[in-house]
Amino acid sequence: MQTLLGRRLFIVAAMMLLAAMLFGSGTVAIAQTGAVKERSEISDNYKWDLTAMYKSDADWEAAADRLDSSIPKLKNFEGKISASPGELLAFFRDYEKVLQDLENAFVYASMAYDQDTRNQKYAGYQERMQVLLAQFGEAVSWFTPELVSIPDAKFAEWYRQTPELKVYTHYIDDALRTRKYTLSPAEERILAMSANVSRSPYSAHTSLCNTDLQFPTIKDENGNDVELSEGRMSSLLMSSNKDVRRSAALGMLETYGKFKNTSAALMSGNMAGDVFYSRARGYNSSLHASLDGDNVDTTVYLNLIATVKRHARVLQRYCDLRRRALGLDTLHLYDMSAVIIPDLDTKVPYDEAVATITKSLTAMGKEYVDPMTAGFKGGWVDVYENKGKQAGAYSTGSYLSHPYMLLNYNDTMDDMFTTTHEIGHCMHTWLSHKHQPYIYADYPLFSAEVASTFNEGMLMDHLLKKEKDPQKKLALVNQYIDNIRGTVIVQTMFADFELKMHRAVEAGEPLTAERLGQMYIETVHDYYGDAVAYDEAYEYTWSRIPHFYRNYYVYKYATAMCASQALLQKVQKGEKGATAKFIGFLSSGSSDYPIALLQKAGVDLTSPAPVEATMQKFSELVGEFEVLLAKTGKI
């Protein structure tokens, strides 16, 4: 069983949106020129306000000091919770109070650090949090073994004796479900003590990529100098100038390639950690161990890969249409985001994007739209890139504050979709926190991307309905295609590669830089086939993807978008109760297993049907794309 600590802090740490960093859209590239701004040069109106968590750094430090004393006290319950329902209830209440404080401190330290990863003060806060997290894990390592030692029948009696315990029924049942993978208290303590060691590869990778790597400066299509950064890549890859796209992609990847052996060592250590923990608990594979935390059968993961692969020819057909539309003899991977119609005016300033997003979600009602609007105005969002800022985008927040989101907004259509994606996460958090007790106020990662990709679908539907210009409609259809490609197909491809990495380590095979590069290109070829050319530098792509340090995370993007596509159709068709069911799903947190919560909302991911339907939608959009290309004279 994954502890409440593990569930809550894992989702807080894992919400960075990879799509914003890796995938462009069919919109005009608007790359900023010159040097990246310092944070002090950006207006406070476009920065998040962390005072909802702590009024000052001094308050954070005082909270960390309090945690130093409150965490060890949880160990005083050891040997007592199995004696009476009153002791178990008292533990839960103290446990939740400490965890809320720990979560708040963790989120603040992480966000303060992500504002500028060069700031060593907040790097120190991060290190202190790792120590506190390890102390917490050790202090409660005895809890699950003792909890599952209580006979099942005894809980029914305890619920009658102490009705306040009933709120924890699902949490307790989940622990009992996974009791065979729970170790002895002494063994659990050893695993808890190893937490800091297991996080080291990810911490080192983050420092390497965000702080130590120095990316080159290239020329844009107007001859201006552009310093490469992860935040600028999507815009540069949308350039209508192939030399700009090539220089940006290869300049970025070759920089990662200079550190390929270091990155391979970190990835190997990361994979080894996953395998170690799965074997220590007695799971038959690291995949089984990871998915069991959400009570998801491994067939869901394997069927996703198999189903998407069956539709690879549609992706390859799209690549050929893209090649023809761009007038290229050969399509390279760095051409996949190039704009089809470069002279379209699709610049979308941030404030305009917020207004459009709000209009697109009016069907969700006041319970959704009102707090969302207040959040956009009330310090939830950190909008623009600055030097040292964490790349990509994510949503986070704590139970004691409110949701937050980090962006690196660059005035593109893609950035608007990233923004609606992340506000979807924020509203999922807001509604779950509002309607659930703390024990269930988080939501599993398996459910997380449903809300975000639903928002993307609502925005796309809004834009397509009002667009009459064939060229602009072509750009939007291209965007829709690339949304599915990036969120379903590419994430499934990444999941396929991640499975291969884990299986290699489980088989005792070394993960050298050369082997990882070969394995990655082979995986890409399984999906793109011969429809694209494979530049040597793309062998290093695996080293720039932070989600590979989040054990079996990326597949959840794909399954979630398939679920959201099904929910979207229900809402758009005006199906009776569809909106209320979706709001209910968003308000459910982790009060039930994610598969069950989605089934209540009307989607069954144990069946391949939602994946098949999404890939069929992808095929239909590719067909529409071809018609619009012909209509606008692009082919």
XYZ file of C-alpha atoms in Angstrom:
635
model
C 0.000 0.000 0.000
C 1.276 3.442 -0.848
C 1.131 5.597 2.289
C -0.863 8.816 2.426
C 2.492 10.586 2.540
C 3.564 8.846 -0.647
C 0.328 9.572 -2.502
C 0.094 13.236 -1.582
C 3.712 14.257 -1.995
C 4.219 12.173 -5.118
C 1.400 13.939 -6.882
C 2.650 17.319 -5.664
C 6.099 16.577 -7.076
C 4.949 14.959 -10.321
C 2.572 17.503 -11.843
C 5.036 19.154 -14.176
C 3.514 19.016 -17.657
C 5.921 17.371 -20.088
C 3.836 18.273 -23.127
C 4.579 21.978 -22.707
C 8.268 21.223 -22.951
C 8.311 18.671 -25.737
C 5.392 19.202 -28.072
C 4.523 22.140 -30.235
C 1.265 22.895 -31.957
C 0.148 24.063 -35.340
C 0.597 27.700 -34.362
C 3.052 30.442 -35.164
C 6.361 30.372 -33.338
C 6.943 33.483 -31.274
C 10.353 32.994 -29.715
C 11.664 35.638 -27.391
C 15.042 36.932 -28.429
C 18.111 37.829 -26.437
C 18.776 36.669 -22.912
C 16.163 35.129 -20.649
C 14.846 37.679 -18.109
C 15.740 37.704 -14.448
C 12.792 37.147 -12.108
C 13.052 40.693 -10.769
C 12.282 42.018 -14.274
C 8.818 40.386 -14.335
C 5.740 42.176 -12.979
C 4.331 40.851 -9.708
C 0.934 40.595 -11.450
C 2.288 37.558 -13.283
C 3.895 35.826 -10.304
C 2.282 33.497 -7.836
C 1.835 34.597 -4.227
C 3.252 32.066 -1.764
C 2.000 33.911 1.315
C -1.110 31.698 1.352
C 1.244 29.051 2.751
C 3.642 31.157 4.836
C 3.844 34.918 5.261
C 7.638 34.793 5.156
C 10.618 32.482 4.929
C 10.996 32.897 8.682
C 7.532 31.382 9.150
C 8.558 28.432 6.981
C 11.684 27.906 9.048
C 9.618 28.003 12.246
C 7.242 25.415 10.766
C 10.165 23.179 9.840
C 11.429 23.471 13.424
C 8.006 22.417 14.733
C 8.043 19.400 12.429
C 11.388 18.409 13.923
C 9.604 17.950 17.240
C 6.153 16.739 16.095
C 7.270 13.997 13.695
C 9.035 11.774 16.298
C 5.923 11.816 18.527
C 4.050 9.686 15.971
C 6.275 6.777 16.931
C 4.721 6.843 20.408
C 1.628 5.145 18.966
C 3.596 2.055 17.945
C 2.109 -1.070 19.523
C -1.023 0.818 20.605
C -3.212 1.208 17.513
C -3.975 -2.510 17.393
C -5.168 -2.408 21.011
C -8.229 -0.183 20.692
C -10.245 1.897 18.203
C -9.636 4.989 20.310
C -5.867 4.709 19.923
C -6.202 4.142 16.171
C -8.426 7.219 15.822
C -6.018 9.309 17.912
C -3.150 8.232 15.685
C -5.014 9.120 12.504
C -5.771 12.596 13.798
C -2.191 13.304 14.865
C -0.879 11.725 11.666
C -3.037 13.939 9.479
C -2.106 17.086 11.388
C 1.629 16.403 11.006
C 1.190 15.434 7.374
C -0.728 18.616 6.540
C 2.097 20.665 8.031
C 4.704 18.572 6.251
C 2.897 18.881 2.932
C 2.588 22.654 3.291
C 6.293 22.983 4.053
C 7.228 20.674 1.175
C 5.153 22.570 -1.364
C 6.492 25.938 -0.264
C 10.113 24.763 -0.416
C 9.584 23.193 -3.847
C 7.850 26.220 -5.338
C 10.317 28.710 -3.879
C 13.145 26.646 -5.346
C 11.448 26.298 -8.743
C 11.167 30.092 -9.076
C 14.948 30.204 -9.486
C 16.854 26.944 -9.085
C 20.098 28.896 -8.751
C 19.006 30.154 -5.329
C 20.992 28.122 -2.816
C 18.811 29.198 0.105
C 15.849 27.338 -1.330
C 18.054 24.477 -2.431
C 18.811 24.225 1.292
C 15.089 24.216 2.058
C 14.721 21.339 -0.391
C 17.464 19.398 1.347
C 15.902 20.012 4.740
C 12.566 18.735 3.448
C 14.206 15.535 2.247
C 15.513 14.997 5.766
C 12.081 15.688 7.293
C 10.393 13.387 4.785
C 12.819 10.616 5.641
C 12.236 11.207 9.364
C 8.493 11.078 8.838
C 8.731 7.874 6.836
C 10.809 6.283 9.567
C 8.525 7.542 12.346
C 5.438 5.893 10.810
C 7.115 2.912 9.130
C 5.582 0.610 11.741
C 2.024 1.817 11.069
C 0.954 -0.200 8.024
C 2.432 -3.502 9.302
C 0.611 -3.054 12.605
C -2.604 -1.942 10.887
C -2.742 -4.991 8.626
C -2.034 -7.287 11.578
C -5.492 -6.440 12.937
C -8.024 -9.129 11.882
C -10.524 -7.946 9.257
C -13.498 -8.872 11.436
C -12.294 -6.645 14.247
C -12.753 -3.495 12.173
C -16.506 -3.996 11.880
C -16.712 -4.068 15.670
C -14.470 -1.019 16.007
C -16.570 0.994 13.531
C -19.612 0.334 15.755
C -17.734 1.259 18.907
C -16.083 4.371 17.457
C -18.175 5.768 14.564
C -15.563 8.487 13.893
C -13.337 5.728 12.477
C -15.774 5.003 9.637
C -14.341 7.819 7.503
C -11.134 5.802 7.243
C -12.848 2.647 5.947
C -11.610 2.895 2.353
C -8.092 3.771 3.508
C -8.030 0.773 5.851
C -9.546 -1.569 3.254
C -6.841 -0.532 0.811
C -4.162 -1.396 3.367
C -5.747 -4.786 3.973
C -5.942 -5.382 0.210
C -2.164 -5.067 -0.119
C -1.180 -6.664 3.197
C 0.809 -9.453 1.501
C 3.202 -6.797 0.161
C 3.627 -5.168 3.564
C 6.830 -6.119 5.353
C 7.643 -6.413 9.026
C 8.023 -3.197 11.041
C 11.817 -3.589 11.060
C 11.924 -4.115 7.292
C 9.566 -1.214 6.639
C 11.804 0.987 8.778
C 14.829 0.055 6.673
C 12.960 0.895 3.464
C 11.826 4.202 4.938
C 15.406 5.046 5.931
C 16.476 4.492 2.328
C 14.143 7.205 0.994
C 16.807 9.879 0.628
C 19.097 7.494 -1.232
C 16.358 6.506 -3.690
C 15.613 10.162 -4.503
C 19.221 10.988 -5.315
C 19.121 10.163 -9.066
C 16.145 12.466 -9.640
C 17.648 15.265 -7.554
C 20.918 15.013 -9.444
C 19.120 14.930 -12.799
C 17.140 18.052 -11.864
C 20.266 19.946 -10.870
C 22.086 18.850 -14.015
C 19.303 19.867 -16.395
C 18.063 23.056 -14.738
C 21.259 24.519 -13.351
C 24.453 23.011 -14.749
C 23.681 22.578 -18.449
C 24.618 25.559 -20.601
C 22.678 25.631 -23.850
C 23.988 27.369 -26.983
C 22.682 30.502 -28.677
C 21.253 30.128 -32.178
C 19.858 32.451 -34.844
C 16.114 32.706 -35.352
C 14.478 33.240 -38.766
C 15.146 36.982 -38.512
C 18.806 36.577 -37.664
C 18.343 37.442 -33.987
C 20.325 35.651 -31.311
C 18.181 33.291 -29.216
C 19.578 31.603 -26.135
C 18.210 28.057 -26.063
C 16.199 26.980 -23.039
C 13.593 24.321 -22.352
C 11.013 27.083 -22.030
C 11.720 28.336 -25.552
C 11.951 25.009 -27.340
C 8.284 24.633 -28.286
C 8.263 28.022 -30.013
C 11.522 27.376 -31.843
C 10.345 23.974 -33.050
C 7.261 25.644 -34.522
C 9.407 27.906 -36.687
C 8.665 27.878 -40.407
C 12.426 27.915 -41.022
C 13.848 24.395 -41.098
C 17.339 25.598 -40.178
C 15.966 27.172 -37.000
C 14.147 23.958 -36.080
C 17.207 21.870 -36.769
C 19.557 24.180 -34.875
C 17.238 24.325 -31.878
C 16.599 20.595 -31.673
C 20.142 19.450 -32.297
C 21.634 22.239 -30.194
C 19.486 21.157 -27.262
C 19.936 17.408 -27.689
C 23.652 17.555 -28.392
C 24.089 19.504 -25.164
C 22.377 16.676 -23.300
C 24.510 14.248 -25.280
C 27.695 15.709 -23.809
C 26.547 14.340 -20.454
C 25.081 11.072 -21.765
C 27.182 8.828 -19.543
C 26.301 10.781 -16.404
C 22.634 10.743 -17.407
C 22.782 7.013 -18.107
C 24.265 6.365 -14.674
C 21.477 8.404 -13.057
C 18.778 6.651 -15.079
C 20.257 3.248 -14.297
C 20.249 4.090 -10.591
C 16.666 5.311 -10.841
C 15.506 2.108 -12.552
C 17.460 -0.030 -10.095
C 15.662 1.707 -7.227
C 12.256 0.897 -8.711
C 13.223 -2.737 -9.182
C 14.689 -2.975 -5.679
C 11.536 -1.724 -3.955
C 9.248 -3.962 -6.021
C 11.335 -7.040 -5.244
C 11.707 -6.121 -1.576
C 7.912 -6.170 -1.242
C 7.463 -9.364 -3.220
C 5.859 -8.024 -6.389
C 6.482 -9.960 -9.577
C 7.672 -6.837 -11.432
C 8.206 -3.123 -10.976
C 5.182 -2.554 -13.245
C 3.019 -4.655 -10.953
C 4.298 -2.799 -7.895
C 3.625 0.620 -9.376
C 0.137 -0.034 -10.748
C -0.999 -1.904 -7.656
C -0.865 1.325 -5.671
C -3.933 2.465 -7.654
C -5.414 -1.041 -7.772
C -4.949 -1.024 -11.558
C -4.256 -4.319 -13.304
C -1.118 -4.465 -15.460
C -3.280 -5.438 -18.449
C -4.484 -1.808 -18.585
C -0.881 -0.694 -19.239
C -0.075 -3.495 -21.686
C -3.361 -3.129 -23.587
C -2.727 0.603 -23.971
C 0.615 -0.038 -25.683
C -0.804 -2.806 -27.876
C -3.862 -0.771 -28.915
C -1.937 2.383 -29.820
C 0.657 0.373 -31.744
C -2.118 -1.174 -33.829
C -2.921 2.335 -35.061
C 0.677 3.301 -35.873
C -0.079 3.481 -39.595
C -2.459 6.391 -38.980
C 0.359 8.281 -37.258
C 2.645 7.494 -40.199
C -0.049 8.696 -42.612
C -0.213 11.964 -40.678
C 3.573 12.293 -40.920
C 3.439 11.879 -44.679
C 0.704 14.529 -44.977
C 2.792 16.854 -42.811
C 5.859 16.245 -44.995
C 3.907 17.061 -48.142
C 2.298 20.155 -46.600
C 5.710 21.486 -45.549
C 7.166 20.785 -48.991
C 9.903 18.534 -47.605
C 11.591 15.578 -49.234
C 12.283 14.076 -45.824
C 10.479 14.702 -42.536
C 12.653 14.832 -39.426
C 11.404 14.534 -35.860
C 12.155 18.225 -35.362
C 9.670 18.991 -38.166
C 6.730 17.510 -36.281
C 5.750 20.854 -34.725
C 6.512 23.136 -37.677
C 3.611 25.391 -38.606
C 1.716 24.450 -41.741
C 0.527 28.012 -42.411
C 3.266 30.295 -41.041
C 1.627 33.646 -41.828
C -1.423 33.075 -39.587
C -1.782 35.571 -36.746
C -2.190 33.168 -33.827
C -0.309 35.047 -31.159
C -2.226 34.636 -27.897
C -1.193 36.957 -25.042
C -1.715 35.491 -21.596
C -4.641 37.707 -20.538
C -6.467 36.946 -23.785
C -5.868 33.241 -23.237
C -7.396 33.411 -19.774
C -10.527 35.093 -21.151
C -10.896 32.488 -23.903
C -10.373 29.589 -21.490
C -13.032 30.981 -19.166
C -15.571 31.234 -22.015
C -14.828 27.682 -23.141
C -15.688 26.299 -19.694
C -18.968 28.126 -19.015
C -20.880 24.845 -19.391
C -19.183 23.619 -16.218
C -21.240 26.043 -14.126
C -20.521 28.505 -11.334
C -19.137 25.898 -8.914
C -16.284 25.430 -11.374
C -15.929 28.777 -13.140
C -16.139 31.166 -10.172
C -13.207 29.786 -8.139
C -11.226 29.331 -11.345
C -11.697 32.997 -12.237
C -10.715 34.044 -8.733
C -7.619 31.860 -8.963
C -6.434 33.466 -12.191
C -6.723 36.853 -10.481
C -5.590 35.831 -7.030
C -1.965 34.797 -7.163
C -2.362 31.161 -8.199
C -0.234 31.451 -11.350
C 3.452 32.055 -12.089
C 3.247 32.974 -15.757
C 6.517 33.784 -17.518
C 9.944 32.208 -17.855
C 12.870 33.668 -15.949
C 16.467 32.604 -15.547
C 16.814 29.523 -13.399
C 13.073 28.806 -13.350
C 11.889 25.213 -13.541
C 11.060 24.341 -17.147
C 7.667 23.156 -18.388
C 4.465 23.610 -16.436
C 2.743 22.012 -13.467
C -0.034 22.367 -10.912
C 0.593 21.983 -7.205
C -0.687 23.271 -3.868
C -1.369 22.113 -0.343
C -4.490 21.362 1.654
C -3.756 24.323 3.934
C -3.493 26.813 1.051
C -4.973 26.679 -2.432
C -3.901 25.368 -5.857
C -0.988 26.939 -7.698
C 0.396 26.521 -11.188
C 3.715 27.194 -12.818
C 3.874 28.185 -16.494
C 6.550 29.376 -18.896
C 4.119 31.309 -21.092
C 5.406 32.439 -24.480
C 2.266 33.801 -26.234
C 1.550 30.755 -28.414
C -1.639 28.809 -28.973
C 0.145 25.854 -27.412
C 0.735 27.912 -24.269
C -2.989 28.652 -24.058
C -3.700 24.918 -24.164
C -1.046 24.332 -21.522
C -2.739 26.958 -19.342
C -6.184 25.356 -19.609
C -4.556 21.983 -18.961
C -2.999 23.201 -15.724
C -6.072 25.086 -14.508
C -7.892 21.770 -14.948
C -5.511 20.273 -12.405
C -6.041 23.258 -10.136
C -9.816 22.877 -10.225
C -9.561 19.147 -9.596
C -7.506 20.003 -6.504
C -9.877 22.786 -5.453
C -13.001 20.611 -5.696
C -11.403 17.576 -4.043
C -10.099 19.693 -1.174
C -13.515 21.330 -0.799
C -15.565 18.127 -0.727
C -13.265 15.512 0.833
C -11.735 15.077 4.280
C -7.964 15.308 4.272
C -7.461 11.554 4.150
C -9.101 11.499 0.689
C -8.493 15.086 -0.475
C -5.676 14.113 -2.801
C -6.332 12.248 -6.031
C -4.194 9.546 -7.640
C -2.061 10.341 -10.643
C -4.118 7.887 -12.647
C -7.066 10.293 -12.321
C -5.116 13.545 -12.434
C -4.796 14.006 -16.179
C -8.490 13.432 -16.863
C -9.390 16.905 -15.616
C -6.593 18.629 -17.518
C -7.174 16.950 -20.876
C -10.943 17.455 -20.525
C -10.249 21.192 -20.337
C -8.134 20.990 -23.474
C -11.013 19.299 -25.290
C -13.479 21.948 -24.150
C -11.176 24.707 -25.358
C -10.646 23.018 -28.721
C -14.378 22.514 -29.225
C -14.988 26.186 -28.388
C -12.372 27.371 -30.881
C -13.468 25.045 -33.681
C -17.136 26.018 -33.355
C -16.476 29.730 -33.780
C -13.788 29.438 -36.496
C -14.923 29.996 -40.100
C -11.596 30.662 -41.820
C -10.431 27.401 -43.528
C -6.771 28.158 -42.860
C -7.313 28.843 -39.178
C -9.535 25.795 -38.934
C -6.724 23.770 -40.482
C -4.376 25.050 -37.794
C -6.855 24.081 -35.075
C -7.420 20.592 -36.475
C -3.645 20.220 -36.636
C -3.506 21.328 -32.981
C -6.140 18.727 -32.062
C -4.198 16.034 -33.867
C -1.020 17.013 -32.074
C -2.811 17.081 -28.731
C -3.766 13.434 -29.189
C -0.390 12.610 -30.691
C 1.486 14.219 -27.811
C -0.754 13.075 -24.973
C -1.823 9.614 -26.128
C 0.575 8.343 -28.775
C 3.864 9.864 -27.637
C 3.174 9.222 -23.952
C 2.319 5.624 -24.798
C 5.595 5.428 -26.730
C 7.393 6.774 -23.647
C 5.551 4.215 -21.501
C 6.702 1.497 -23.884
C 10.305 2.702 -23.565
C 10.033 2.950 -19.771
C 8.771 -0.631 -19.593
C 11.741 -1.761 -21.671
C 14.155 0.045 -19.343
C 12.661 -1.599 -16.273
C 12.609 -5.018 -17.889
C 16.247 -4.657 -18.916
C 17.272 -3.935 -15.321
C 15.063 -6.772 -14.065
C 16.914 -9.076 -16.484
C 20.286 -7.870 -15.207
C 21.177 -5.924 -18.361
C 23.291 -2.751 -18.002
C 21.709 0.551 -19.045
C 24.625 2.218 -20.774
C 24.212 5.433 -22.746
C 24.628 3.508 -25.986
C 22.040 0.900 -25.004
C 19.538 3.533 -23.897
C 19.979 5.466 -27.137
C 19.521 2.343 -29.236
C 16.497 1.248 -27.212
C 14.912 4.688 -27.512
C 15.290 4.953 -31.291
C 13.995 1.395 -31.729
C 10.917 2.320 -29.713
C 10.298 5.493 -31.695
C 10.590 3.491 -34.918
C 7.862 1.098 -33.716
C 5.442 4.032 -33.857
C 6.758 6.399 -36.547
C 8.227 3.718 -38.789
C 10.036 5.060 -41.833
C 7.823 8.145 -42.021
C 10.510 10.258 -40.312
C 14.294 10.517 -40.400
C 16.194 9.738 -37.188
C 18.988 12.207 -36.471
C 21.711 10.756 -34.273
C 21.174 13.397 -31.559
C 17.661 12.061 -30.910
C 19.298 9.084 -29.199
C 19.716 11.414 -26.200
C 16.030 12.374 -25.923
C 15.463 10.022 -22.983
C 17.945 12.065 -20.911
C 15.869 15.271 -20.994
C 12.541 13.749 -19.919
C 12.019 14.211 -16.170
C 8.961 11.969 -16.065
C 11.119 8.878 -16.474
C 12.111 9.541 -12.864
C 8.430 9.209 -11.899
C 7.911 5.464 -11.776
C 5.396 4.449 -14.484
C 3.784 7.860 -14.662
C 3.656 8.751 -18.357
C 1.093 6.101 -19.329
C -1.430 7.918 -17.144
C -1.415 10.850 -19.559
C -2.608 8.502 -22.292
C -5.281 6.621 -20.353
C -6.533 9.880 -18.867
C -6.963 11.559 -22.240
C -8.841 8.520 -23.510
C -11.136 8.815 -20.484
C -11.554 12.565 -20.903
C -12.434 12.149 -24.580
C -15.305 9.878 -23.551
C -16.471 12.295 -20.837
C -16.135 15.241 -23.208
C -18.477 13.651 -25.721
C -21.079 13.108 -23.005
C -20.932 16.760 -21.868
C -20.876 18.179 -25.404
C -23.851 16.066 -26.454
C -25.783 17.385 -23.469
C -26.240 13.911 -22.025
C -28.442 14.172 -18.948
C -26.390 14.387 -15.771
C -23.041 14.266 -17.588
C -21.722 17.567 -16.228
C -22.858 16.750 -12.698
C -21.182 13.326 -12.893
C -17.960 14.913 -14.060
C -18.052 17.501 -11.248
C -18.713 14.568 -8.923
C -15.630 12.801 -10.236
C -13.533 15.932 -9.709
C -14.897 16.230 -6.169
C -14.174 12.611 -5.217
C -10.444 12.805 -4.551
C -9.203 9.344 -3.602
C -12.398 8.256 -1.830
C -12.476 5.209 -4.125
C -10.109 3.554 -6.600
C -9.573 5.580 -9.791
C -10.977 2.910 -12.101
C -14.143 2.795 -9.964
C -14.484 6.584 -9.840
C -14.261 6.774 -13.632
C -16.778 3.978 -14.001
C -19.196 6.016 -11.848
C -18.618 8.927 -14.228
C -19.358 6.672 -17.218
C -15.967 5.440 -18.491
C -14.504 1.921 -18.154
C -10.732 1.826 -18.665
C -10.519 -1.892 -17.941
C -11.792 -2.216 -21.510
C -9.682 -1.175 -24.526
C -12.778 0.578 -25.918
C -11.875 4.128 -24.722
C -8.383 3.805 -26.269
C -9.806 2.419 -29.498
C -12.350 5.256 -29.641
C -9.657 7.885 -29.102
C -7.474 6.421 -31.827
C -10.505 6.336 -34.116
C -11.011 10.036 -33.348
C -7.353 10.580 -34.239
C -7.913 8.834 -37.575
C -10.981 10.984 -38.298
C -9.021 14.146 -37.558
C -6.202 13.057 -39.873
C -8.818 12.561 -42.585
C -10.202 16.061 -41.944
C -6.645 17.389 -41.942
C -6.086 15.959 -45.421
C -9.319 17.505 -46.723
C -8.411 20.933 -45.308
C -4.880 20.708 -46.703
C -6.348 20.148 -50.158
C -8.963 22.874 -49.679
C -6.321 25.431 -48.720
C -3.926 24.352 -51.499
C -1.263 22.973 -49.177
C -1.141 19.605 -50.990
